[in-house]
Tab-separated table of C-alpha atoms and ligand atoms in Angstrom:
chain	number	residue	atom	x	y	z
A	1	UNK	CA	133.346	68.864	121.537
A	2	UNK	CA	132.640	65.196	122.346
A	3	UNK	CA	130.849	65.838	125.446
A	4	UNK	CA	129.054	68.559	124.663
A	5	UNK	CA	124.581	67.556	124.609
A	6	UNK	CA	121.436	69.017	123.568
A	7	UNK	CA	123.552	70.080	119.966
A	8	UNK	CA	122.755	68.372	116.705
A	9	UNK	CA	125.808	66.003	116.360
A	10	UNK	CA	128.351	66.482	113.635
A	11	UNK	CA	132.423	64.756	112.663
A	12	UNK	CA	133.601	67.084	115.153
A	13	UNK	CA	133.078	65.733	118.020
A	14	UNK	CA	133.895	62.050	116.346
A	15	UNK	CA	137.140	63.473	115.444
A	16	UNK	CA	137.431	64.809	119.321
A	17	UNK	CA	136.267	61.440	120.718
A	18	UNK	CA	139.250	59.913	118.875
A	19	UNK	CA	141.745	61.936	121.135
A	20	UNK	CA	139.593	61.402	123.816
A	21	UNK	CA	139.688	57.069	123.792
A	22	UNK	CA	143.968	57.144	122.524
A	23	UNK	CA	145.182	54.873	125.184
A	24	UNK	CA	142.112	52.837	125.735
A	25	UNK	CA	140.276	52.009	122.712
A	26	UNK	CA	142.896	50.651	120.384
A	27	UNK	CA	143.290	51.592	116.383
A	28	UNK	CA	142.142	48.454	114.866
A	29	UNK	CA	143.665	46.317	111.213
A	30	UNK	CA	141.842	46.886	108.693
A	31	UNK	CA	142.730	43.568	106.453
A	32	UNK	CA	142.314	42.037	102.841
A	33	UNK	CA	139.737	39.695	102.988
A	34	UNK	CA	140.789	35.820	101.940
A	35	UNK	CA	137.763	34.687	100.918
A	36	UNK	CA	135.159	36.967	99.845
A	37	UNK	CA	136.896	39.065	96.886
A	38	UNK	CA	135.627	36.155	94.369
A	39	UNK	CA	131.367	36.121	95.542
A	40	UNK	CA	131.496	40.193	96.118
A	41	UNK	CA	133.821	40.779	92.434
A	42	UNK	CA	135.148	43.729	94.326
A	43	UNK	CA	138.153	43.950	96.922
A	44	UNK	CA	136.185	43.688	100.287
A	45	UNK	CA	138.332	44.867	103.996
A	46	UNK	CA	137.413	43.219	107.470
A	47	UNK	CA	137.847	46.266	110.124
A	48	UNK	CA	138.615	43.972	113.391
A	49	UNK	CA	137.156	45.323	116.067
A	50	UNK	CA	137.273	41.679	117.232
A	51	UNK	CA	141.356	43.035	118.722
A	52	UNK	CA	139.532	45.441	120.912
A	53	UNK	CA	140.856	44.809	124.568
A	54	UNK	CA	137.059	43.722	125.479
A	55	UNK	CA	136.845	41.722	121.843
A	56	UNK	CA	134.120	44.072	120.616
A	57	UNK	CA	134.356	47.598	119.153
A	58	UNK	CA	131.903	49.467	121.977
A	59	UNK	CA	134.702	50.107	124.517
A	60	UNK	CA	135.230	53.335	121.816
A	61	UNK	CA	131.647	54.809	122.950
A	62	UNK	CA	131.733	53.435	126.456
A	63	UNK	CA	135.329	55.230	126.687
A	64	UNK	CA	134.234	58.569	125.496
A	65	UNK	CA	131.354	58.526	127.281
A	66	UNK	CA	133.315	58.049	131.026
A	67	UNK	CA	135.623	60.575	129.589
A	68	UNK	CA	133.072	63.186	129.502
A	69	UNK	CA	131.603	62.632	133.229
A	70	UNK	CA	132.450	65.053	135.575
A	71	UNK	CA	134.085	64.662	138.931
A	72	UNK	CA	130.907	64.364	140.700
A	73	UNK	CA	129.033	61.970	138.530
A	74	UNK	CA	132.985	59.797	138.843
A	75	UNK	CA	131.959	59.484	142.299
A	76	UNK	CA	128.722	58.086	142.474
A	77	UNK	CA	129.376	55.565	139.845
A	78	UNK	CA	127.449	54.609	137.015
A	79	UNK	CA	125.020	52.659	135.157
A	80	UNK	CA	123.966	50.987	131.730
A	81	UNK	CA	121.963	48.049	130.580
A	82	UNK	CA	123.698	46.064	127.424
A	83	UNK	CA	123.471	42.977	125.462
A	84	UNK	CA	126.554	42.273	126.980
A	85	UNK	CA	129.019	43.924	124.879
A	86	UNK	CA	128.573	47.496	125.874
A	87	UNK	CA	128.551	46.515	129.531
A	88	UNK	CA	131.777	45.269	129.241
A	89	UNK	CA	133.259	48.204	127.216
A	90	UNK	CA	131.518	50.217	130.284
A	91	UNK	CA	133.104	48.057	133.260
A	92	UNK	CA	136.626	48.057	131.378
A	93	UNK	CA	136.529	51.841	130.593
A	94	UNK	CA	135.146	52.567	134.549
A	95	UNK	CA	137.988	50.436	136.013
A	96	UNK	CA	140.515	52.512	134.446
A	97	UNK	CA	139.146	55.713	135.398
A	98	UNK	CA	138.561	53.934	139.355
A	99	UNK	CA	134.615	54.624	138.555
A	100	UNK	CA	131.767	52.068	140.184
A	101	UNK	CA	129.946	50.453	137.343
A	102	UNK	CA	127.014	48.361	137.094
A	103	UNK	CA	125.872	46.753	134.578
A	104	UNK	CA	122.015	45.564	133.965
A	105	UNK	CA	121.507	42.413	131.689
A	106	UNK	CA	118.339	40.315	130.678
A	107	UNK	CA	118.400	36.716	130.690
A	108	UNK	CA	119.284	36.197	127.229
A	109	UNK	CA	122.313	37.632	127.333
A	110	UNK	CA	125.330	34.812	127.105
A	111	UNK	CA	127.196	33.637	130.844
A	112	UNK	CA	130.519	34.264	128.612
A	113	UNK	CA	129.816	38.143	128.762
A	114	UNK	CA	128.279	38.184	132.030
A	115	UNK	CA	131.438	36.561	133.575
A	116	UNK	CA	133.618	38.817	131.633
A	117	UNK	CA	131.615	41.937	133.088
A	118	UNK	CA	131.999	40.337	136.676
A	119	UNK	CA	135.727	39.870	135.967
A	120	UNK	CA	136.085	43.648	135.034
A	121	UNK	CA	135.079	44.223	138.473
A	122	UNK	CA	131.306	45.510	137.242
A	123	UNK	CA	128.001	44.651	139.314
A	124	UNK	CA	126.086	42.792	137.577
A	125	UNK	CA	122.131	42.850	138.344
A	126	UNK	CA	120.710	40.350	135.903
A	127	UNK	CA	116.542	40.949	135.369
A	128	UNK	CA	114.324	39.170	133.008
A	129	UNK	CA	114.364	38.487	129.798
A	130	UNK	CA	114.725	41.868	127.109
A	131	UNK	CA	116.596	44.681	126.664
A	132	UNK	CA	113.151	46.657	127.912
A	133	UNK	CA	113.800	45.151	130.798
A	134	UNK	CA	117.547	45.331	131.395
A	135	UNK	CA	116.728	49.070	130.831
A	136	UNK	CA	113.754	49.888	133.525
A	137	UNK	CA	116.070	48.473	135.861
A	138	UNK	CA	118.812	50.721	134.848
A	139	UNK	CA	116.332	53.418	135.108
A	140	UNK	CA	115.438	52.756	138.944
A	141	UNK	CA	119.130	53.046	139.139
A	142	UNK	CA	119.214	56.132	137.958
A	143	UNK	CA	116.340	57.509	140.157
A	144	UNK	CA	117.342	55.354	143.439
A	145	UNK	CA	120.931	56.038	143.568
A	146	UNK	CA	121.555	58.548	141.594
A	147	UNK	CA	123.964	56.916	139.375
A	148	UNK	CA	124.905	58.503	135.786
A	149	UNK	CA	123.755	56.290	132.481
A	150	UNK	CA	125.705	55.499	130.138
A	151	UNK	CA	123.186	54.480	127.350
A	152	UNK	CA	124.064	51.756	125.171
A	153	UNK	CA	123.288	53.459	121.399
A	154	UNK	CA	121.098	56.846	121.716
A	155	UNK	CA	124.005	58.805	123.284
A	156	UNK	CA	126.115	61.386	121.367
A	157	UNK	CA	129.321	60.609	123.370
A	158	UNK	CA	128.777	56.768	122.435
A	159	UNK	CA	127.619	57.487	118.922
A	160	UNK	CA	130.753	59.656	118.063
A	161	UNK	CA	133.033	57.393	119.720
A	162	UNK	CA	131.535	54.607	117.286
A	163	UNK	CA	131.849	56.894	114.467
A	164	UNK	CA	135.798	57.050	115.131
A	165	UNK	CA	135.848	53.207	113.537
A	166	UNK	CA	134.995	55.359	110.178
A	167	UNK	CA	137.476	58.390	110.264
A	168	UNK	CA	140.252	55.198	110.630
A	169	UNK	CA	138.794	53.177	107.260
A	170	UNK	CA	138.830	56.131	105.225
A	171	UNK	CA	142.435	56.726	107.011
A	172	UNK	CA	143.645	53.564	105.629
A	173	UNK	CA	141.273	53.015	102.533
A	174	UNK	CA	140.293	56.460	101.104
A	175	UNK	CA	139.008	54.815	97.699
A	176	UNK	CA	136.426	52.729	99.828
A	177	UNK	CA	132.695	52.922	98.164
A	178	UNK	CA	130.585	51.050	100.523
A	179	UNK	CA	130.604	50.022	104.336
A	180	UNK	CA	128.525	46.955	105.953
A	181	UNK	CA	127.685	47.479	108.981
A	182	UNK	CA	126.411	45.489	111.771
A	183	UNK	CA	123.201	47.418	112.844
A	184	UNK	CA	120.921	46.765	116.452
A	185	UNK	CA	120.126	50.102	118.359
A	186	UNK	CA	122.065	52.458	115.289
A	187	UNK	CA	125.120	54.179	117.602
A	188	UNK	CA	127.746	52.125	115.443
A	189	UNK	CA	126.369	52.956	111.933
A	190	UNK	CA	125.059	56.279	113.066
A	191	UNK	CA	128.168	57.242	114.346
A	192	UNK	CA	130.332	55.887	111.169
A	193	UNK	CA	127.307	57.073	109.179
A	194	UNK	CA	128.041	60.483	110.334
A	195	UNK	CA	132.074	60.633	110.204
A	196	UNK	CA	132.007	58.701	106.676
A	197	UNK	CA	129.269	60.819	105.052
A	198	UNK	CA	131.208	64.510	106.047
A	199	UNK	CA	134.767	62.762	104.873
A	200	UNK	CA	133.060	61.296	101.753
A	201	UNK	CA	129.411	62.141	100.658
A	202	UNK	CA	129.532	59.296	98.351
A	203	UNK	CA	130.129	56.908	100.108
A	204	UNK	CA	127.347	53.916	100.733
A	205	UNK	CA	125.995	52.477	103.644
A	206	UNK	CA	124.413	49.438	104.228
A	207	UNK	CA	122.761	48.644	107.728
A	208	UNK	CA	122.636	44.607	108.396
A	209	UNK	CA	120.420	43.294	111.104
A	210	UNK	CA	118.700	39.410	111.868
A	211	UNK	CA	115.150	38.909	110.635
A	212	UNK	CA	114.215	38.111	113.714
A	213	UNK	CA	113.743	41.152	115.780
A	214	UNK	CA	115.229	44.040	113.431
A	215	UNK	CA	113.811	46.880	115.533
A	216	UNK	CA	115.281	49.713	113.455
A	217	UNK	CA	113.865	48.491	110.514
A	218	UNK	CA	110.751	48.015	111.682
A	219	UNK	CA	111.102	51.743	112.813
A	220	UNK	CA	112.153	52.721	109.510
A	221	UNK	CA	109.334	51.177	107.615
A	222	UNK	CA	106.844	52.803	110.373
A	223	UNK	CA	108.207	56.115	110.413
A	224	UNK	CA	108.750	56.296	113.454
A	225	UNK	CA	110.275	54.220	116.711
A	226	UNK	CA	108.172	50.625	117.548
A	227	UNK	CA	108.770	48.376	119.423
A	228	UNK	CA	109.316	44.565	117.974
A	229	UNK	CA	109.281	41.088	119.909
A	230	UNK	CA	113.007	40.198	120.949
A	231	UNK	CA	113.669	36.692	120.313
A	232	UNK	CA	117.014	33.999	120.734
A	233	UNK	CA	119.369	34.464	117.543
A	234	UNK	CA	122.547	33.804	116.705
A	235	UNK	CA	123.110	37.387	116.501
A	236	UNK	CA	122.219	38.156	120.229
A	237	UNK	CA	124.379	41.542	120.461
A	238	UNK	CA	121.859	42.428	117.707
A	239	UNK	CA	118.842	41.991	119.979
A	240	UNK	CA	116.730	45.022	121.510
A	241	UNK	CA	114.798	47.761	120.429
A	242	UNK	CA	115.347	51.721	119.782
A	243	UNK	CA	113.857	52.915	122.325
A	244	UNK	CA	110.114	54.515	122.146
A	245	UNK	CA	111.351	57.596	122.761
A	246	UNK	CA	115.008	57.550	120.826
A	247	UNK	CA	116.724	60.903	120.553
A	248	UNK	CA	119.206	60.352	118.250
A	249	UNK	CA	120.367	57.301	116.050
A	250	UNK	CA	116.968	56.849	114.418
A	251	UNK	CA	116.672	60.526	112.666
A	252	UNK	CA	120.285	59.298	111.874
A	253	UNK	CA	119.388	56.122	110.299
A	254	UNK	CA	116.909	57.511	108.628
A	255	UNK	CA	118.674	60.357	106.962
A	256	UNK	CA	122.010	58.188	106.606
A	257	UNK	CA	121.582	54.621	105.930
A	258	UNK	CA	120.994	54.197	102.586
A	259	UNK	CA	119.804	50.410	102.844
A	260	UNK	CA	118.887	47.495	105.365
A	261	UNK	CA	119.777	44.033	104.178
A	262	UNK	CA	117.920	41.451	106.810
A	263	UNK	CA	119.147	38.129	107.263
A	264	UNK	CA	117.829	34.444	108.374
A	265	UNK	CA	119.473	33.050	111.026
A	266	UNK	CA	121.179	30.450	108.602
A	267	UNK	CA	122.566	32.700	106.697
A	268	UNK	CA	124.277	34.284	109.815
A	269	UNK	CA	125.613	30.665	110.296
A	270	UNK	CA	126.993	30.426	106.849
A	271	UNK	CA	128.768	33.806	107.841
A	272	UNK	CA	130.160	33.139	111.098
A	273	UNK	CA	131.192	29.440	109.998
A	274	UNK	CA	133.640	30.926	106.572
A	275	UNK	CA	134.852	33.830	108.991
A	276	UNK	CA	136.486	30.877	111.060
A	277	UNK	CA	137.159	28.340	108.654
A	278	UNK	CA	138.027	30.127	105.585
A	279	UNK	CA	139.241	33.676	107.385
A	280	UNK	CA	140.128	32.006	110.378
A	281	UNK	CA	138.680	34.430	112.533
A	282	UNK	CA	136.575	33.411	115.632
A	283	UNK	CA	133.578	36.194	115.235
A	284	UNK	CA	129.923	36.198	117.238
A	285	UNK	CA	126.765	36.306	115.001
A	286	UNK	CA	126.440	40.010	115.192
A	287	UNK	CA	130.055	40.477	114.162
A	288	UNK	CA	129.376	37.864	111.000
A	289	UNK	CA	126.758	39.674	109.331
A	290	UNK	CA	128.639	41.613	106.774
A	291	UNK	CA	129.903	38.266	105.546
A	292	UNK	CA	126.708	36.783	105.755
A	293	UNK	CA	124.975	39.427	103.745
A	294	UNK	CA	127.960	39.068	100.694
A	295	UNK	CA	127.283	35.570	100.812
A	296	UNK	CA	123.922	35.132	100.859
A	297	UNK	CA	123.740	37.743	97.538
A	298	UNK	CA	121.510	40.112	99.735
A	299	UNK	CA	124.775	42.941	99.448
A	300	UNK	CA	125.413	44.235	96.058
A	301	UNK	CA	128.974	45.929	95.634
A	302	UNK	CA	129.881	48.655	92.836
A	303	UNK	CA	133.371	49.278	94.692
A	304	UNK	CA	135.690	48.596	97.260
A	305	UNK	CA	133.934	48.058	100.200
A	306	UNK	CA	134.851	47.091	104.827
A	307	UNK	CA	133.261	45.029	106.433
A	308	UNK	CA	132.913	46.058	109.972
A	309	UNK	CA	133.479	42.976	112.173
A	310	UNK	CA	132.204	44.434	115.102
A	311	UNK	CA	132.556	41.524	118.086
A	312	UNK	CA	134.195	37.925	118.968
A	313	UNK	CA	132.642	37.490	122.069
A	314	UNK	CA	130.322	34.064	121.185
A	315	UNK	CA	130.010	31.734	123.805
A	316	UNK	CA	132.937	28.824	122.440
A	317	UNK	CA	130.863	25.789	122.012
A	318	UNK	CA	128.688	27.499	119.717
A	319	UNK	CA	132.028	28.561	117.459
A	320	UNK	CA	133.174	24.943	117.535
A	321	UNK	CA	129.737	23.441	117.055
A	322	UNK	CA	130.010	26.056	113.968
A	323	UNK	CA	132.918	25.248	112.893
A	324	UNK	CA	132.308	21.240	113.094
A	325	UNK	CA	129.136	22.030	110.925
A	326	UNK	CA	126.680	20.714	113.908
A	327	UNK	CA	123.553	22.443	114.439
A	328	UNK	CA	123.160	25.193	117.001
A	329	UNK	CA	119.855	25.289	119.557
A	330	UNK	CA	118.818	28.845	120.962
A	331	UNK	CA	115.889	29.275	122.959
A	332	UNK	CA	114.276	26.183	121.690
A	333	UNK	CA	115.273	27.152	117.660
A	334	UNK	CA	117.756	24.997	116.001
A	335	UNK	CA	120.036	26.469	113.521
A	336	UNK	CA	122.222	25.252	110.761
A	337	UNK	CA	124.011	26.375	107.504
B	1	LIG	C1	126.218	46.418	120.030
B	1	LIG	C2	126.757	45.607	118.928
B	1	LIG	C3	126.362	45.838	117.591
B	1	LIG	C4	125.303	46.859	117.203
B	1	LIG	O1	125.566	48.162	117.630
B	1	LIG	P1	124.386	49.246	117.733
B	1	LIG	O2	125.061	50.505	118.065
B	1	LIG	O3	123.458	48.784	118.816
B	1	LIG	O4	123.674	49.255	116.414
B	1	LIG	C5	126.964	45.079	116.593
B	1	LIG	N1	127.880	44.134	116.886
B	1	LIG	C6	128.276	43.876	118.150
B	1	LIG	C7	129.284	42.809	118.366
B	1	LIG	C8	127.728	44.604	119.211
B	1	LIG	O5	128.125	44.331	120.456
């Protein structure tokens, strides 16, 4: 069942998710791409969750997650901190359903995705300047006025409604060897972890986060959760830990990711500036990093292999700055190719 807690998660409920988000989440292409077939010497496939109605592929968790409230949490409304992605999948799946939603964001977070949240009809309480704190606040939420979390990764509703991305690639692409995958908190590669490894045992997955601030990989390397300094990159739906006391998505890293490429933020530059010249796709930092991994030679490729290009939602003057070749600033940190 997708709703169903407290049970060790398995393709089931990914494959009940999927009925559970027809209608809201859409099926996304899963394309040829132009460019990258001659650097990886295999075929490589862009899965665009870029043409997700909130231009980023969470609104599949944030939808199965609603799904599974009851009537009574419905009514009081309810709650989640984000990056600003997740938020946004939250405030467009709550709107549907005619649930309250707020929405808890740091300071870091971009004004483009805090104005999209506002235009979705979400609260938006914005609080300092990390995830850690976008998430205490949620918290007092929770205990204040008794609103129901939806958490942005270490949820089983939001992890198998991730995971669905994978039962569609291996839909469309069964011979598929490898998948890149975009990798912050771990509910989008735990969940396709999970759905790809029960379809296809074989298959190979590669987690790709920024050097700066990789928080599962520092995890990964300790053993256990830690907690890492968040810092401006161009990969800012990236940013954020795990979660001291994470429940689910790092046991499922650990036992399901086979590798973690990190990447300067150059080299996310270089990625997000041939995904819009070359694929001619407008894709945020955290959406570029598959690309940016092939192309910096940090991905190695025995097979046919997706891509998951997981978001769009840059602010625009950084995607034209990009585009023009002009460096970037963040936070005081100037970026180029
Ligand atoms: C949230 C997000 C990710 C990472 O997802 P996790 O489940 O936190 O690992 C990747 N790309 C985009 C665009 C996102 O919004």
């Amino acid at each position: 069942m997708a709703c169903t807690r407290g049970v060790e998660l398995h393709v089931g409920m990914v494959q009940a998710a999927r009925a559970a988000i027809a209608g809201v989440a859409v099926k996304t292409p899963l394309i040829a791409s132009r460019c990258l077939e001659g650097t990886a010497r295999q075929p490589v496939f862009l899965k665009l969750e870029t043409l997700q109605p909130i231009g980023a592929f969470k609104l599949r968790g944030a939808a199965n997650a609603l799904a599974c409230l009851d009537a009574e949490q419905r009514a009081r409304g309810v709650v989640c901190c984000s990056t600003g992605n997740h938020g946004r999948g939250v405030a467009y799946a709550a709107r549907r359903l005619g649930v309250k939603a707020t929405v808890c964001l740091s300071n870091l977070v971009p004004e483009v995705k805090v104005r999209a949240i506002e235009a979705l009809g979400a609260t938006v309480v914005r609080v300092g300047r990390s995830q850690d704190e976008a998430q205490t606040e949620a918290d007092r939420l929770v205990r204040e006025q008794g609103l129901a979390e939806v958490a942005p990764f270490d949820h089983p509703a939001v992890i198998a409604g991730q995971g669905t991305i994978a039962l569609e690639i291996l839909e469309d692409r069964p011979d598929l060897e490898t998948i890149l995958v975009p990798l912050s908190g771990g509910g989008l590669i735990g969940g396709i972890a999970l759905a790809a490894k029960a379809l296809k045992p074989s298959i190979h997955i590669i987690g790709i986060s920024m050097a700066r601030g990789a928080a599962m990989q520092a995890s990964l390397v300790a053993g256990h959760p830690v907690e890492v300094a968040e810092l401006p990159t161009l990969a800012d739906s990236l940013g954020g830990g795990i979660g001291l006391r994470n429940r689910w998505t790092f046991d499922l890293c650990r036992s399901l990711v086979d590798e973690v490429v990190l990447l300067e933020e150059a080299e996310i530059y270089r990625g997000m500036r041939m995904l819009l010249l070359e694929e001619r796709l407008v894709v945020e930092g955290a959406g570029a990093v598959g690309h940016a991994a092939i192309l910096a030679g940090k991905a190695r490729l025995d097979g046919p292999a997706a891509i998951i290009v997981s978001g769009q939602n840059a602010p625009m003057e950084q995607v034209l700055a990009i585009g023009r070749g002009e460096p970037v600033t963040l936070g005081g940190l100037e970026v180029k190719g």
